[in-house]
mmCIF file of C-alpha atoms in Angstrom:
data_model
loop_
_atom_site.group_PDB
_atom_site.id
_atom_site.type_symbol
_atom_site.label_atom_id
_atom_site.label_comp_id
_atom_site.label_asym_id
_atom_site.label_seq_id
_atom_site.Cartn_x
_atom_site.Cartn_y
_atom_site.Cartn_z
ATOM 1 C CA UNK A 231 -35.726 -14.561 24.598
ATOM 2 C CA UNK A 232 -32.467 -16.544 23.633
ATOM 3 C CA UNK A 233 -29.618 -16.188 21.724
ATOM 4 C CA UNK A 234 -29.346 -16.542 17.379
ATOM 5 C CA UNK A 235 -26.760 -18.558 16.397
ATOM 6 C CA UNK A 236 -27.245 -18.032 12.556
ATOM 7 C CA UNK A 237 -25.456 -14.937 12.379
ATOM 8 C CA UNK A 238 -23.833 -12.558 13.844
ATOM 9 C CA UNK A 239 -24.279 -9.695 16.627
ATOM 10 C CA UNK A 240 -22.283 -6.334 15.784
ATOM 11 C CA UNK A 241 -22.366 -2.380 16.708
ATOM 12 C CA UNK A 242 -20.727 -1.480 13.639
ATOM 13 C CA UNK A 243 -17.055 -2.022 15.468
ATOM 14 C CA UNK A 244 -17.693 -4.869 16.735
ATOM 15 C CA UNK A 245 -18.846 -8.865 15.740
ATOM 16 C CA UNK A 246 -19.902 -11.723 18.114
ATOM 17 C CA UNK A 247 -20.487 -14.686 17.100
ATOM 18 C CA UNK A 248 -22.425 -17.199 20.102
ATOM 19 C CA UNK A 249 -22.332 -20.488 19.535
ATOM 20 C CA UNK A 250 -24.695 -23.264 20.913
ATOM 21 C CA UNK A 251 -22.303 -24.833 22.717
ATOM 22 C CA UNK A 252 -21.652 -21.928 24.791
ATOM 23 C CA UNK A 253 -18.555 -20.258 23.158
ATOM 24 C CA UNK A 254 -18.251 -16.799 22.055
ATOM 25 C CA UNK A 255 -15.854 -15.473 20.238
ATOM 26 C CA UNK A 256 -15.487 -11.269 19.378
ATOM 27 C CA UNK A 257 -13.817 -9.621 16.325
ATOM 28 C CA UNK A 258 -13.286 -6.303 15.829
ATOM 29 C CA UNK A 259 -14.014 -4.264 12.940
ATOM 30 C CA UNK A 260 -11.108 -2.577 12.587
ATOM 31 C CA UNK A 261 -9.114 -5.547 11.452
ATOM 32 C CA UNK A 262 -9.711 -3.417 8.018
ATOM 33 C CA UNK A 263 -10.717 -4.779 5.060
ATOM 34 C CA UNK A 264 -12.517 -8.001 5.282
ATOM 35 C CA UNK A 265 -15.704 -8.876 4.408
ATOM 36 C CA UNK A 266 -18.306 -9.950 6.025
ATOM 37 C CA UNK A 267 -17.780 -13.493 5.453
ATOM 38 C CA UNK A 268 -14.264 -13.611 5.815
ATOM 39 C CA UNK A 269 -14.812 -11.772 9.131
ATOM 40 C CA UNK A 270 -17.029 -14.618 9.976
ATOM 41 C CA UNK A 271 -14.394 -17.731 8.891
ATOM 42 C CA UNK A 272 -11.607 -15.425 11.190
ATOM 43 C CA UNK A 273 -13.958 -15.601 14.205
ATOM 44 C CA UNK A 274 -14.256 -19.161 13.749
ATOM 45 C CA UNK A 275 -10.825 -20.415 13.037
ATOM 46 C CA UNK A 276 -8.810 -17.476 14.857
ATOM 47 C CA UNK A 277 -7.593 -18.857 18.345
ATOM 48 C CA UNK A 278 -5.807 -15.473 18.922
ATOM 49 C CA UNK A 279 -9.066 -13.710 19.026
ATOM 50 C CA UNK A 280 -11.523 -12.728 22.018
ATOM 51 C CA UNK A 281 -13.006 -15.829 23.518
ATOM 52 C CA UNK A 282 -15.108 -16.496 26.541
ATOM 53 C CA UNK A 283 -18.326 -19.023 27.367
ATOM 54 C CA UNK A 284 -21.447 -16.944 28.398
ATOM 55 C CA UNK A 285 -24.152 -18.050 30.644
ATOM 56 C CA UNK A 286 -27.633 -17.513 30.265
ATOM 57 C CA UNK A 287 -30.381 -16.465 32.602
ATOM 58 C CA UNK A 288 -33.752 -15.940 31.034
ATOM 59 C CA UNK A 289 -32.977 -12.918 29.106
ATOM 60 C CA UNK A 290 -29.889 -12.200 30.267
ATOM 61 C CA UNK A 291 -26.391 -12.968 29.278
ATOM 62 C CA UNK A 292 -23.150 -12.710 30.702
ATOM 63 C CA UNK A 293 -19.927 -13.683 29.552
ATOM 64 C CA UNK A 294 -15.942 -12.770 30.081
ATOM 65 C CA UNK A 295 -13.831 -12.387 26.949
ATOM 66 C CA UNK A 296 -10.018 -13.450 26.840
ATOM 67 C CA UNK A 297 -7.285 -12.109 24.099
ATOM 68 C CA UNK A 298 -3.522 -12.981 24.558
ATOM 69 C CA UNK A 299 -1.734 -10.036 23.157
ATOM 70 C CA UNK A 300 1.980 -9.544 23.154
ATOM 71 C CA UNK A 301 2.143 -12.228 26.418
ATOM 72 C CA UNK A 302 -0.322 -9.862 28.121
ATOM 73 C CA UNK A 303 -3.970 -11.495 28.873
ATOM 74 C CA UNK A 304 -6.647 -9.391 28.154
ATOM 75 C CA UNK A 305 -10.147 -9.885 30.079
ATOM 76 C CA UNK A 306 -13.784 -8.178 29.301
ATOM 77 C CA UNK A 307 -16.736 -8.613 31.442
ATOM 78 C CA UNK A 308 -19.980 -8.676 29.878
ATOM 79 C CA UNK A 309 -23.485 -8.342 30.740
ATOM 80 C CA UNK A 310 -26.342 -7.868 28.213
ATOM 81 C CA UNK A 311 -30.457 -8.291 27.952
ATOM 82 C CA UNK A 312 -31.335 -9.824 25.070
ATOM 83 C CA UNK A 313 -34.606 -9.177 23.146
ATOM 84 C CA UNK A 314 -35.566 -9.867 19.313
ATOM 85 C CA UNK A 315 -32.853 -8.750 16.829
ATOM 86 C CA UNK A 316 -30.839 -7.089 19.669
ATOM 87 C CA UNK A 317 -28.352 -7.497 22.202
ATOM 88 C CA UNK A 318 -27.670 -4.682 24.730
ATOM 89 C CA UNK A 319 -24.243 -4.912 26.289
ATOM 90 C CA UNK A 320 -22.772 -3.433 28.922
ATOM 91 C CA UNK A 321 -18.628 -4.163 29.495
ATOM 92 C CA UNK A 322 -16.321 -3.715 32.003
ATOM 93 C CA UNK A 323 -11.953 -4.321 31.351
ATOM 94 C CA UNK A 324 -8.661 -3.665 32.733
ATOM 95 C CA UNK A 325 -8.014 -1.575 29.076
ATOM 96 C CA UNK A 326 -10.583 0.581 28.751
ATOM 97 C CA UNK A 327 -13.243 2.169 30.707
ATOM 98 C CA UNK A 328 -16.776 0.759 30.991
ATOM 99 C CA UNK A 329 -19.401 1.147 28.458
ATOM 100 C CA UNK A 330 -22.585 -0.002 26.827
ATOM 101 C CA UNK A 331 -23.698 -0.742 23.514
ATOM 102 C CA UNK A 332 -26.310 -2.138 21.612
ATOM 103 C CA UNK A 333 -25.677 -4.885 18.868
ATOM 104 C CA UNK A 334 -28.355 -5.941 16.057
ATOM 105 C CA UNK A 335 -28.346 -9.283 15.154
ATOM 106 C CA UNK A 336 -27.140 -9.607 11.639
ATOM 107 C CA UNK A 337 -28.634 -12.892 9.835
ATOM 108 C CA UNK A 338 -25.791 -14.647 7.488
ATOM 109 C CA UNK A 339 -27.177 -16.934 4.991
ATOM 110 C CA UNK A 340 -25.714 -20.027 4.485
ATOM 111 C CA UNK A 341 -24.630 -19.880 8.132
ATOM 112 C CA UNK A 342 -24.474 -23.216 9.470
ATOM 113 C CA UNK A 343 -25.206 -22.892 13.395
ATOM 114 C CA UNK A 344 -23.403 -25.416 15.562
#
Protein backbone atom coordinates (compact mmCIF):
# COMPACT_ATOMS: atom_id res chain seq x y z
CA UNK A 1 0.00 0.00 0.00
CA UNK A 2 1.27 3.68 -0.56
CA UNK A 3 0.15 6.93 -0.37
CA UNK A 4 -2.44 8.96 -3.25
CA UNK A 5 -1.25 12.05 -4.12
CA UNK A 6 -4.25 13.03 -6.41
CA UNK A 7 -6.39 14.14 -3.77
CA UNK A 8 -6.94 14.58 -0.61
CA UNK A 9 -7.26 12.55 2.84
CA UNK A 10 -10.00 14.06 5.32
CA UNK A 11 -12.30 12.89 8.46
CA UNK A 12 -14.77 15.41 7.77
CA UNK A 13 -12.64 18.09 10.10
CA UNK A 14 -9.80 17.54 8.78
CA UNK A 15 -7.69 17.64 5.06
CA UNK A 16 -4.16 16.28 4.27
CA UNK A 17 -2.74 16.70 1.45
CA UNK A 18 0.82 14.23 0.91
CA UNK A 19 2.87 15.15 -1.56
CA UNK A 20 5.50 12.99 -3.47
CA UNK A 21 8.18 14.72 -2.37
CA UNK A 22 7.52 13.95 1.12
CA UNK A 23 5.64 17.07 2.45
CA UNK A 24 2.41 17.14 4.13
CA UNK A 25 0.57 19.77 4.84
CA UNK A 26 -3.04 19.67 7.19
CA UNK A 27 -6.04 22.07 7.01
CA UNK A 28 -8.73 22.13 9.08
CA UNK A 29 -12.25 22.24 8.28
CA UNK A 30 -13.31 24.68 10.36
CA UNK A 31 -11.61 27.48 8.52
CA UNK A 32 -15.53 27.90 7.49
CA UNK A 33 -16.64 28.42 4.30
CA UNK A 34 -14.38 27.30 1.60
CA UNK A 35 -14.77 24.94 -0.84
CA UNK A 36 -13.27 22.16 -1.59
CA UNK A 37 -10.97 23.51 -4.05
CA UNK A 38 -10.15 26.56 -2.45
CA UNK A 39 -9.38 24.41 0.63
CA UNK A 40 -7.04 22.61 -1.61
CA UNK A 41 -5.10 25.99 -3.24
CA UNK A 42 -4.88 27.16 0.87
CA UNK A 43 -3.08 23.89 1.70
CA UNK A 44 -0.81 24.46 -1.03
CA UNK A 45 0.12 28.06 -0.89
CA UNK A 46 -0.54 28.61 3.02
CA UNK A 47 2.96 28.58 4.83
CA UNK A 48 1.11 29.34 8.14
CA UNK A 49 -0.57 26.04 8.02
CA UNK A 50 0.35 22.46 9.55
CA UNK A 51 3.41 21.11 7.86
CA UNK A 52 5.61 18.15 8.48
CA UNK A 53 7.56 15.39 6.02
CA UNK A 54 6.28 11.79 6.75
CA UNK A 55 8.20 8.67 6.33
CA UNK A 56 7.07 5.59 5.01
CA UNK A 57 7.47 2.00 6.04
CA UNK A 58 5.56 -0.51 4.00
CA UNK A 59 2.17 0.39 5.07
CA UNK A 60 2.85 2.58 7.55
CA UNK A 61 3.25 6.26 7.86
CA UNK A 62 4.46 8.57 10.27
CA UNK A 63 4.87 12.10 10.24
CA UNK A 64 5.11 15.31 12.81
CA UNK A 65 3.05 18.37 11.95
CA UNK A 66 4.29 22.05 12.76
CA UNK A 67 1.87 25.34 13.02
CA UNK A 68 3.34 28.71 14.29
CA UNK A 69 0.50 30.33 16.07
CA UNK A 70 0.66 33.58 17.92
CA UNK A 71 4.82 32.93 18.30
CA UNK A 72 3.87 29.60 19.91
CA UNK A 73 5.05 26.33 17.82
CA UNK A 74 2.66 23.81 17.63
CA UNK A 75 3.80 19.99 17.09
CA UNK A 76 1.52 16.71 16.21
CA UNK A 77 2.85 13.29 16.07
CA UNK A 78 1.40 11.00 13.69
CA UNK A 79 1.23 7.44 13.01
CA UNK A 80 -1.19 5.78 10.54
CA UNK A 81 -1.64 2.26 8.40
CA UNK A 82 -2.55 2.89 5.21
CA UNK A 83 -4.76 0.59 3.06
CA UNK A 84 -6.93 1.36 -0.22
CA UNK A 85 -9.02 4.58 0.05
CA UNK A 86 -8.07 4.96 3.77
CA UNK A 87 -5.74 6.28 6.14
CA UNK A 88 -6.03 5.37 9.86
CA UNK A 89 -4.35 7.88 12.11
CA UNK A 90 -3.48 7.89 15.36
CA UNK A 91 -1.98 11.53 16.96
CA UNK A 92 -0.32 12.54 19.79
CA UNK A 93 0.31 16.84 20.78
CA UNK A 94 1.21 19.13 23.45
CA UNK A 95 -2.66 20.77 22.76
CA UNK A 96 -4.82 18.19 22.90
CA UNK A 97 -5.07 14.73 24.08
CA UNK A 98 -4.34 11.70 21.88
CA UNK A 99 -6.68 10.27 19.45
CA UNK A 100 -7.36 8.26 16.35
CA UNK A 101 -9.18 8.70 13.30
CA UNK A 102 -9.78 7.36 10.10
CA UNK A 103 -9.50 9.52 6.83
CA UNK A 104 -10.96 8.41 3.25
CA UNK A 105 -9.11 9.40 0.50
CA UNK A 106 -11.03 11.93 -1.45
CA UNK A 107 -10.03 11.90 -5.36
CA UNK A 108 -9.90 15.71 -6.82
CA UNK A 109 -10.07 15.87 -10.47
CA UNK A 110 -7.93 17.96 -12.21
CA UNK A 111 -5.47 17.47 -9.35
CA UNK A 112 -2.11 17.70 -10.62
CA UNK A 113 0.16 15.43 -8.21
CA UNK A 114 3.70 16.66 -7.74
Amino acid sequence: MSLQFDGVYTDGRNYFRFFADGRVQELPLTVGVYSLQDALKLIETNDALSTGEYQLEGSRVTFTTEMMLAGREYLTDYVGDISPGRLDLHQRSDSSDSGASVFEFLEVESFESR
